[in-house]
Every structure is written in structure tokens, then in C-alpha cells.
Short mmCIF file of C-alpha atoms in Angstrom, two decimals:
data_model
loop_
_atom_site.label_atom_id
_atom_site.label_comp_id
_atom_site.label_asym_id
_atom_site.label_seq_id
_atom_site.Cartn_x
_atom_site.Cartn_y
_atom_site.Cartn_z
CA MET J 122 3.52 -12.20 10.35
CA THR J 123 0.56 -13.75 8.91
CA ARG J 124 -0.10 -16.25 6.28
CA ARG J 125 -1.79 -15.05 3.01
CA PRO J 126 -5.49 -16.04 2.14
CA GLU J 127 -5.70 -19.15 0.12
CA HIS J 128 -8.71 -17.44 -1.45
CA GLY J 129 -11.61 -14.62 -0.58
CA ILE J 130 -11.60 -11.90 1.81
CA GLU J 131 -9.38 -12.37 4.98
CA PRO J 132 -9.55 -9.86 8.13
CA LEU J 133 -5.95 -8.74 8.79
CA GLN J 134 -4.90 -10.32 11.82
CA GLY J 135 -5.60 -8.17 15.12
CA VAL J 136 -6.42 -5.20 13.12
CA SER J 137 -9.86 -4.06 13.40
CA GLY J 138 -11.35 -2.96 10.00
CA VAL J 139 -8.73 -3.78 7.45
CA VAL J 140 -9.44 -6.80 5.36
CA ARG J 141 -7.21 -8.32 2.30
CA TRP J 142 -7.49 -10.59 -0.67
CA GLY J 143 -4.72 -12.54 -2.59
CA ALA J 144 -3.83 -13.73 -5.93
CA PRO J 145 -0.87 -16.07 -7.51
CA ALA J 146 2.39 -14.48 -8.01
CA ASP J 147 2.92 -13.13 -11.21
CA ALA J 148 5.07 -14.08 -13.80
CA ARG J 149 8.15 -11.79 -12.93
CA GLY J 150 8.63 -13.65 -9.75
CA ARG J 151 7.45 -11.09 -7.12
CA PRO J 152 5.49 -12.25 -4.14
CA GLU J 153 1.98 -12.66 -4.17
CA PRO J 154 -0.16 -9.41 -4.94
CA GLN J 155 -2.39 -8.41 -2.33
CA GLY J 156 -5.11 -6.23 -2.50
CA TRP J 157 -6.52 -4.14 0.56
CA ALA J 158 -10.02 -2.34 1.88
CA VAL J 159 -10.66 -0.47 5.16
CA SER J 160 -14.16 -1.03 6.40
CA ASP J 161 -16.01 0.74 9.33
CA GLY J 162 -19.08 -1.63 8.89
CA ASP J 163 -21.05 1.19 6.81
CA ARG J 164 -18.65 2.27 4.29
CA LEU J 165 -15.78 0.47 2.39
CA VAL J 166 -12.61 1.89 0.86
CA LEU J 167 -10.19 0.12 -1.71
CA VAL J 168 -6.74 0.72 -1.15
CA ASP J 169 -4.33 -0.06 -4.45
CA PRO J 170 -6.69 -3.07 -5.26
CA ILE J 171 -6.16 -6.11 -7.38
CA ALA J 172 -9.32 -7.91 -8.86
CA LEU J 173 -11.74 -8.93 -6.65
CA PRO J 174 -11.96 -12.69 -5.73
CA GLN J 175 -15.15 -14.60 -6.65
CA GLY J 176 -18.26 -13.23 -4.78
CA GLY J 177 -16.75 -9.93 -4.49
CA LEU J 178 -15.92 -7.91 -1.05
CA GLY J 179 -19.52 -9.06 0.73
CA GLU J 180 -21.86 -6.57 1.88
CA GLU J 181 -20.97 -7.17 5.16
CA LEU J 182 -17.93 -5.19 5.00
CA GLY J 183 -20.11 -2.21 4.12
CA ARG J 184 -20.78 0.11 0.66
CA PRO J 185 -17.90 0.62 -1.50
CA GLU J 186 -17.20 4.48 -1.10
CA ALA J 187 -14.13 5.30 -2.81
CA ILE J 188 -10.64 3.58 -4.42
CA LEU J 189 -7.33 5.16 -3.04
CA LEU J 190 -4.51 4.66 -5.74
CA THR J 191 -1.04 5.32 -4.56
CA GLY J 192 0.68 4.88 -7.65
CA PRO J 193 0.28 3.51 -11.28
CA GLU J 194 0.89 -0.61 -10.06
CA ARG J 195 -3.00 -1.19 -9.43
CA GLN J 196 -4.47 1.30 -12.03
CA ARG J 197 -5.92 -1.14 -14.80
CA THR J 198 -7.76 -2.91 -12.10
CA ALA J 199 -8.71 0.16 -10.04
CA PHE J 200 -10.20 1.93 -13.20
CA ARG J 201 -11.78 -1.25 -13.96
CA LEU J 202 -13.34 -1.37 -10.61
CA ARG J 203 -14.33 2.64 -10.42
CA ARG J 204 -16.77 1.55 -13.14
CA GLU J 205 -17.80 -1.65 -12.03
CA LEU J 206 -18.51 0.12 -8.38
CA GLY J 207 -19.63 3.49 -9.59
CA ILE J 208 -17.06 5.04 -6.90
CA ASP J 209 -14.65 8.14 -7.13
CA LEU J 210 -10.94 7.15 -7.53
CA PHE J 211 -8.15 9.28 -5.73
CA ALA J 212 -4.64 9.76 -7.02
CA PRO J 213 -1.62 11.33 -5.99
CA ALA J 214 -1.59 14.99 -7.66
CA GLY J 215 0.62 15.00 -10.71
CA LEU J 216 1.25 11.41 -11.06
CA GLU J 217 2.23 10.52 -14.64
CA GLY J 218 1.37 7.18 -16.31
CA LEU J 219 -2.13 6.56 -15.49
CA ASP J 220 -4.34 5.28 -18.22
CA GLU J 221 -7.29 7.30 -17.28
CA ALA J 222 -7.81 10.63 -15.24
CA PRO J 223 -8.93 10.25 -11.71
CA ASP J 224 -11.93 11.65 -9.93
CA LEU J 225 -9.79 13.56 -6.97
CA THR J 226 -6.41 14.04 -6.50
CA TYR J 227 -4.41 14.57 -2.97
CA ALA J 228 -0.87 15.28 -1.76
CA GLY J 229 0.96 14.43 1.07
CA GLY J 230 -0.88 15.49 4.49
CA ASP J 231 -4.47 15.28 3.04
CA ALA J 232 -7.09 13.37 4.88
CA LEU J 233 -8.46 10.71 2.79
CA PRO J 234 -11.72 8.57 3.19
CA GLY J 235 -11.76 5.59 5.30
CA GLY J 236 -9.78 7.59 8.43
CA LEU J 237 -6.59 7.45 5.92
CA ALA J 238 -3.99 10.05 5.27
CA ALA J 239 -1.34 10.23 2.85
CA PHE J 240 2.11 10.81 3.40
CA HIS J 241 4.65 11.81 0.65
CA ALA J 242 7.10 9.02 -0.09
CA PRO J 243 9.18 9.14 -3.39
CA GLY J 244 10.98 6.36 -4.61
CA PRO J 245 8.29 4.09 -6.76
CA ARG J 246 7.71 7.42 -8.49
CA PRO J 247 8.17 11.37 -7.35
CA GLN J 248 4.69 11.79 -6.52
CA SER J 249 4.22 8.47 -4.88
CA GLN J 250 2.26 8.40 -1.22
CA VAL J 251 2.12 5.88 1.22
CA LEU J 252 -1.24 5.77 3.05
CA TRP J 253 -1.38 5.42 7.03
CA THR J 254 -4.32 4.99 9.90
CA THR J 255 -4.49 4.15 13.29
CA ARG J 256 -6.69 1.26 14.35
CA GLY J 257 -7.05 1.67 17.84
CA PRO J 258 -3.47 1.95 19.39
CA ARG J 259 -1.91 0.55 16.23
CA GLY J 260 -0.31 2.21 13.11
CA VAL J 261 -1.12 0.65 10.02
CA LEU J 262 0.73 1.58 7.05
CA PHE J 263 -0.07 0.92 3.18
CA LEU J 264 3.34 0.89 1.63
CA SER J 265 2.15 1.39 -2.22
CA GLY J 266 5.14 0.19 -4.46
CA LEU J 267 7.83 1.38 -2.28
CA LEU J 268 8.57 -1.98 -0.22
CA VAL J 269 8.04 -5.82 -0.99
CA HIS J 270 7.89 -8.43 1.34
CA ASP J 271 9.08 -12.18 0.92
CA GLY J 272 7.64 -13.68 4.33
CA ALA J 273 10.71 -13.72 5.94
CA GLY J 274 9.78 -10.85 8.18
CA VAL J 275 12.14 -7.82 6.69
CA PRO J 276 10.79 -6.22 3.57
CA SER J 277 13.04 -4.92 0.76
CA LEU J 278 13.11 -2.10 -1.63
CA ALA J 279 10.57 -3.09 -5.00
CA ASP J 280 12.56 -3.54 -8.04
CA GLY J 281 11.75 -1.02 -10.66
CA LEU J 282 11.81 2.16 -8.38
CA SER J 283 12.13 5.27 -10.81
CA GLU J 284 13.94 7.08 -7.77
CA PRO J 285 15.62 4.39 -5.81
CA GLU J 286 18.21 6.74 -4.11
CA ARG J 287 15.30 8.51 -2.77
CA ALA J 288 13.78 5.39 -1.21
CA PRO J 289 15.79 4.96 2.15
CA ALA J 290 15.07 8.83 2.94
CA SER J 291 11.37 7.90 2.67
CA VAL J 292 11.58 5.00 5.01
CA GLU J 293 13.46 6.94 7.49
CA ARG J 294 10.78 9.62 7.28
CA MET J 295 8.13 7.28 7.98
CA LEU J 296 9.70 5.92 11.02
CA ALA J 297 10.35 9.72 12.22
CA HIS J 298 6.76 10.73 11.56
CA LEU J 299 4.32 7.91 11.57
CA PRO J 300 2.93 5.32 14.12
CA VAL J 301 4.47 2.05 12.49
CA ASP J 302 3.15 -1.31 13.83
CA VAL J 303 1.47 -2.86 11.17
CA LEU J 304 3.08 -3.14 7.16
CA CYS J 305 0.79 -3.63 4.30
CA PHE J 306 2.39 -4.21 0.97
CA LEU J 307 1.35 -4.45 -2.69
CA TRP J 308 3.28 -7.66 -3.18
CA GLY J 309 3.83 -10.13 -0.38
CA PRO J 310 1.95 -10.85 3.01
CA PRO J 311 1.69 -7.99 5.82
CA ILE J 312 3.67 -7.71 8.61
CA VAL J 313 1.40 -7.57 11.54
CA SER J 314 3.50 -6.39 14.26
CA ASP J 315 6.95 -4.62 15.29
CA GLY J 316 6.71 -2.93 11.78
CA ALA J 317 9.16 -0.08 12.96
CA ARG J 318 11.65 -2.95 13.77
CA ALA J 319 11.26 -4.61 10.57
CA LEU J 320 11.59 -1.05 8.50
CA ARG J 321 14.96 -0.42 10.62
CA ARG J 322 16.29 -3.67 9.71
CA LEU J 323 15.78 -2.91 6.22
CA LEU J 324 17.46 0.34 6.63
CA GLY J 325 20.41 -1.72 8.17
CA SER J 326 20.71 -3.84 5.43
CA LEU J 327 21.11 -1.41 2.88
CA PRO J 328 24.60 -0.33 1.29
CA LYS J 329 25.72 2.81 2.87
CA PRO J 330 26.25 5.91 0.64
CA ALA J 331 29.62 6.64 -0.44
CA SER J 332 31.56 9.44 1.23
CA PRO J 333 32.20 11.96 -1.24
CA SER J 334 35.95 12.14 -2.20
CA PRO J 335 38.07 14.79 -0.21
CA ASP J 336 39.06 18.06 -2.31
#
């Protein structure tokens, strides 16, 4: 784990090219909102962004290239930033409830700007995606609105999922198919090592589904 940023942009500990910025906790009592970006030094891709900190992102991170939205949780900030920055916004194909139309849509398995790839992970919405990338030997997951983290080292399912019964299976599929080391949340501090272990601990803490009654 790592501490949340007190202000401004903070590189993610031990992970090249990933930065974050925070905001005060909202009135609903969720952990602190987090904004994310991936940079290669020349180009910058925003992932589920919140409002930018005072002073913006800084030219040293590169030229903003795109905004990647994984669900509706960041849409108002994302569409406003699209207009301010003059860049394209990507959203999952078929995602309902957006205030504006995205410029481009994507689906699970698609390659996206910033070296990111989409992985279908229903739970928040039927069309929700998580995004993953490898940074050196490390697998980094941007977890959409699926999970939250209170800083204790084990994430939990987010409140208000439209399909909570599908969320555990999404986590199981991520563990089975993706390199998992670093976990980046919309709400709460990241987990910067042993992300797979944290996800397994989450699954172990969930109630077991009831067995079907015998005929």
C-alpha cells in the first residue's frame, strides 16, 4: 500500500508511468476519490479521471491523448475534461446512462491508448470494463467501480453495484487471466504489491452462494 496524495499529482510508488491525484472523501462516506493517468513521457491517457488538481497535470507528463471511461462513475468530470483538453473519450460499448455520447467505444479484449487493454468485468454495470497494463514485470489493474479500498489492504465490493451477483465471478476471471500485482481504485488508495493475494482474500471473505435445495 501507499499513502494517498495530499495534493497535486503523485507517481504511483514503484510503477513507471502511472500517476494519481486525490480529492476529499465524498459525503457518502466512501474512501477518497482517486484520479489516474498513464504516461509514456510524450503522451498522457486519463483513466476515469476526477477534477484535475490546481495547476493541471504538468507538461512533463506528456500531451493529453485520450480519456478512458470504464463506467458512469466519472462521467461528468470526464466529459468536461474532454471539452477542456480537446481529446477523444472512449467508453464501453452499450454503456447506458451517460450524459453525452463518447467519441469511440470499446469492448473486452480491445487494445486502447496508453498501452492499456480492456477486460469485461460486469458488476457495476453489465457493460463495465476494467483496464490493465504491464509496466516492466508488473501487472497494473484499473478496477472501475467494481471494488473499493479503505486502506486496510483488502478491497471490498463497491456499494450500489447493479449486478452484485456477477462481481465475484469478475474478480475470479481477472485472477485467472490477467497479471495482477498493482490495484488502482476509483475510491481509496492503491495496493501496490501482492494485488492477486488481496483479491483472493476478498473472495475468501465473501459469503458462499447457497447450495441448491435437493429435489
